[in-house]
mmCIF file of C-alpha atoms in Angstrom:
data_model
loop_
_atom_site.group_PDB
_atom_site.id
_atom_site.type_symbol
_atom_site.label_atom_id
_atom_site.label_comp_id
_atom_site.label_asym_id
_atom_site.label_seq_id
_atom_site.Cartn_x
_atom_site.Cartn_y
_atom_site.Cartn_z
ATOM 1 C CA MET A 173 32.299 -3.621 -6.542
ATOM 2 C CA SER A 174 31.381 -6.459 -4.052
ATOM 3 C CA ASN A 175 31.819 -5.000 -1.010
ATOM 4 C CA GLU A 176 29.654 -2.628 -0.100
ATOM 5 C CA LYS A 177 32.015 -0.960 2.523
ATOM 6 C CA ASP A 178 34.721 -0.209 0.021
ATOM 7 C CA MET A 179 32.187 1.637 -1.977
ATOM 8 C CA THR A 180 31.612 5.293 -2.398
ATOM 9 C CA VAL A 181 28.289 6.956 -1.118
ATOM 10 C CA TYR A 182 27.604 7.738 -5.115
ATOM 11 C CA SER A 183 28.018 4.153 -6.032
ATOM 12 C CA LYS A 184 25.904 2.904 -3.232
ATOM 13 C CA LEU A 185 23.181 5.401 -4.146
ATOM 14 C CA ALA A 186 23.682 3.987 -8.247
ATOM 15 C CA LYS A 187 23.198 0.463 -6.881
ATOM 16 C CA ALA A 188 20.090 1.572 -4.969
ATOM 17 C CA ARG A 189 18.431 2.690 -7.918
ATOM 18 C CA VAL A 190 19.275 0.190 -9.843
ATOM 19 C CA GLU A 191 17.920 -2.363 -7.153
ATOM 20 C CA LEU A 192 15.189 -0.546 -6.758
ATOM 21 C CA GLN A 193 13.957 -0.342 -10.678
ATOM 22 C CA SER A 194 14.225 -4.343 -10.308
ATOM 23 C CA ARG A 195 11.185 -4.437 -7.785
ATOM 24 C CA ASN A 196 8.493 -3.629 -9.501
ATOM 25 C CA LEU A 197 7.009 -1.019 -7.157
ATOM 26 C CA LYS A 198 3.238 -0.430 -7.747
ATOM 27 C CA LYS A 199 1.403 3.017 -7.536
ATOM 28 C CA SER A 200 -1.343 2.877 -4.883
ATOM 29 C CA GLY A 201 -2.773 6.609 -4.572
ATOM 30 C CA LEU A 202 -5.292 7.856 -7.299
ATOM 31 C CA ASN A 203 -5.910 11.328 -8.095
ATOM 32 C CA LYS A 204 -10.026 10.932 -8.552
ATOM 33 C CA PHE A 205 -10.154 14.409 -9.933
ATOM 34 C CA ALA A 206 -7.704 14.379 -13.379
ATOM 35 C CA GLY A 207 -8.103 10.106 -13.247
ATOM 36 C CA PHE A 208 -4.204 9.103 -12.877
ATOM 37 C CA LYS A 209 -2.448 7.043 -10.179
ATOM 38 C CA TYR A 210 0.718 8.138 -8.686
ATOM 39 C CA TYR A 211 3.085 6.490 -5.629
ATOM 40 C CA GLU A 212 2.895 7.321 -2.347
ATOM 41 C CA LEU A 213 5.248 6.881 0.290
ATOM 42 C CA SER A 214 4.164 3.479 1.492
ATOM 43 C CA ASP A 215 4.754 2.208 -2.234
ATOM 44 C CA PHE A 216 8.542 2.766 -2.095
ATOM 45 C CA ILE A 217 9.876 3.727 1.232
ATOM 46 C CA PRO A 218 9.658 0.244 2.998
ATOM 47 C CA THR A 219 11.662 -1.332 -0.075
ATOM 48 C CA ILE A 220 14.264 1.825 -0.068
ATOM 49 C CA ASN A 221 14.751 1.211 3.745
ATOM 50 C CA SER A 222 15.324 -2.817 2.803
ATOM 51 C CA ILE A 223 17.965 -1.742 0.220
ATOM 52 C CA PHE A 224 19.198 0.873 1.937
ATOM 53 C CA LEU A 225 20.147 -1.141 4.917
ATOM 54 C CA GLU A 226 21.968 -3.649 2.640
ATOM 55 C CA LEU A 227 24.047 -1.140 1.477
ATOM 56 C CA GLY A 228 25.179 0.707 3.862
ATOM 57 C CA LEU A 229 23.014 3.780 3.402
ATOM 58 C CA LEU A 230 20.718 5.988 5.481
ATOM 59 C CA SER A 231 18.440 8.498 4.647
ATOM 60 C CA VAL A 232 17.243 11.919 6.421
ATOM 61 C CA PHE A 233 14.349 14.315 5.356
ATOM 62 C CA SER A 234 14.587 17.650 6.924
ATOM 63 C CA LEU A 235 12.231 20.712 6.482
ATOM 64 C CA ASP A 236 12.772 24.337 6.920
ATOM 65 C CA ALA A 237 10.832 27.718 6.547
ATOM 66 C CA GLU A 238 12.364 27.711 2.650
ATOM 67 C CA ILE A 239 14.128 24.091 1.505
ATOM 68 C CA GLY A 240 13.313 20.271 2.023
ATOM 69 C CA THR A 241 16.077 18.663 2.413
ATOM 70 C CA LEU A 242 16.533 14.540 1.326
ATOM 71 C CA LYS A 243 20.214 13.518 3.271
ATOM 72 C CA ILE A 244 21.587 10.224 1.692
ATOM 73 C CA ILE A 245 24.512 8.851 4.465
ATOM 74 C CA ASP A 246 27.147 6.339 3.864
ATOM 75 C CA VAL A 247 27.084 4.519 7.261
ATOM 76 C CA ASP A 248 30.616 3.228 6.689
ATOM 77 C CA SER A 249 32.212 6.292 5.539
ATOM 78 C CA TYR A 250 29.761 9.005 6.440
ATOM 79 C CA GLU A 251 29.708 10.349 2.937
ATOM 80 C CA GLU A 252 26.246 12.504 2.238
ATOM 81 C CA ILE A 253 24.845 13.390 -0.758
ATOM 82 C CA LEU A 254 21.854 16.510 -0.591
ATOM 83 C CA PHE A 255 18.739 16.583 -2.382
ATOM 84 C CA THR A 256 16.655 19.850 -2.057
ATOM 85 C CA THR A 257 13.624 21.638 -3.086
ATOM 86 C CA PRO A 258 12.490 24.936 -2.803
ATOM 87 C CA THR A 259 8.917 24.888 -0.276
ATOM 88 C CA GLU A 260 5.594 26.090 -1.190
ATOM 89 C CA VAL A 261 2.544 27.774 0.653
ATOM 90 C CA ILE A 262 -0.075 24.946 0.485
ATOM 91 C CA GLU A 263 -3.757 26.468 0.294
ATOM 92 C CA GLN A 264 -6.975 24.169 0.537
ATOM 93 C CA LYS A 265 -10.163 25.174 1.615
ATOM 94 C CA GLY A 266 -10.719 23.729 5.096
ATOM 95 C CA MET A 267 -7.439 23.001 5.845
ATOM 96 C CA THR A 268 -6.122 23.618 9.296
ATOM 97 C CA ALA A 269 -2.324 25.020 9.629
ATOM 98 C CA ILE A 270 -0.825 21.407 11.167
ATOM 99 C CA GLN A 271 -2.688 19.652 7.912
ATOM 100 C CA ALA A 272 -1.443 22.152 5.770
ATOM 101 C CA LEU A 273 2.247 21.841 7.783
ATOM 102 C CA GLY A 274 1.607 17.915 7.116
ATOM 103 C CA SER A 275 0.798 17.953 3.718
ATOM 104 C CA LYS A 276 4.268 20.153 2.745
ATOM 105 C CA HIS A 277 5.798 17.525 4.690
ATOM 106 C CA THR A 278 4.582 14.491 2.687
ATOM 107 C CA TYR A 279 4.750 16.177 -0.836
ATOM 108 C CA LEU A 280 8.171 17.262 -0.400
ATOM 109 C CA LYS A 281 9.564 14.024 1.045
ATOM 110 C CA ARG A 282 7.936 12.357 -1.729
ATOM 111 C CA TYR A 283 9.356 14.612 -4.849
ATOM 112 C CA LEU A 284 12.460 14.338 -3.084
ATOM 113 C CA TYR A 285 12.768 10.357 -3.026
ATOM 114 C CA LEU A 286 11.576 10.366 -6.520
ATOM 115 C CA ASN A 287 14.242 12.724 -7.600
ATOM 116 C CA ALA A 288 16.786 10.760 -5.144
ATOM 117 C CA LEU A 289 16.196 7.104 -6.474
ATOM 118 C CA GLU A 290 14.915 8.438 -9.703
ATOM 119 C CA ILE A 291 11.533 6.935 -9.572
ATOM 120 C CA VAL A 292 9.664 7.435 -12.773
ATOM 121 C CA GLU A 293 6.547 9.100 -12.910
ATOM 122 C CA GLY A 294 4.187 10.160 -15.711
ATOM 123 C CA ASP A 295 4.213 13.843 -16.421
ATOM 124 C CA VAL A 296 0.880 15.201 -14.809
ATOM 125 C CA ILE A 297 1.311 18.687 -16.915
ATOM 126 C CA ASP A 298 1.650 16.917 -20.294
ATOM 127 C CA SER A 299 -1.173 14.101 -19.281
ATOM 128 C CA LEU A 300 -3.707 16.613 -18.428
ATOM 129 C CA ASP A 301 -6.468 17.627 -21.060
ATOM 130 C CA ASN A 302 -5.592 20.721 -23.041
ATOM 131 C CA SER A 303 -8.740 21.450 -24.049
ATOM 132 C CA GLN A 304 -9.143 23.345 -20.317
ATOM 133 C CA GLU A 305 -7.110 25.839 -19.225
ATOM 134 C CA THR A 306 -4.754 25.159 -16.545
ATOM 135 C CA THR A 307 -3.067 27.777 -14.026
ATOM 136 C CA PHE A 308 0.111 27.109 -11.858
ATOM 137 C CA LYS A 309 -0.080 30.219 -9.224
ATOM 138 C CA LYS A 310 3.342 30.786 -7.356
ATOM 139 C CA GLU A 311 3.104 32.890 -4.330
ATOM 140 C CA THR A 312 5.713 34.902 -3.247
ATOM 141 C CA ILE A 313 6.110 34.548 0.914
ATOM 142 C CA LYS A 314 7.165 38.051 2.793
ATOM 143 C CA LYS A 315 9.973 37.750 4.995
ATOM 144 C CA GLU A 316 9.584 39.550 8.016
#
């Protein structure tokens, strides 16, 4: 597998994952409320872009009303792999609609890259203080 042009999009992605693991990424995000660190997009996107350029891969993020998509494309063969996730309504006091949209883009893009490149983060749910009740709310979106 020495020539990237002879590799499939799957073997290129596998090689990118292993290469990324060797890069010793650092988490710069800090959740002050829950007291844990997390990866921000700036912690891994530049490294991924460099690795993808070397391997002949391109990533494209898109978002519609219901699905976030990360497409990884082999620039030599145009083969592609899709990673998707459903969207959710984001509500935070004092947040404008455009801020909520930007937040949705950032979160979904981050989670799709974590999934696609198998970037490992500690499980936030498992690390929560179980002495306090935690509730996760799933909202239903009405279609007009």
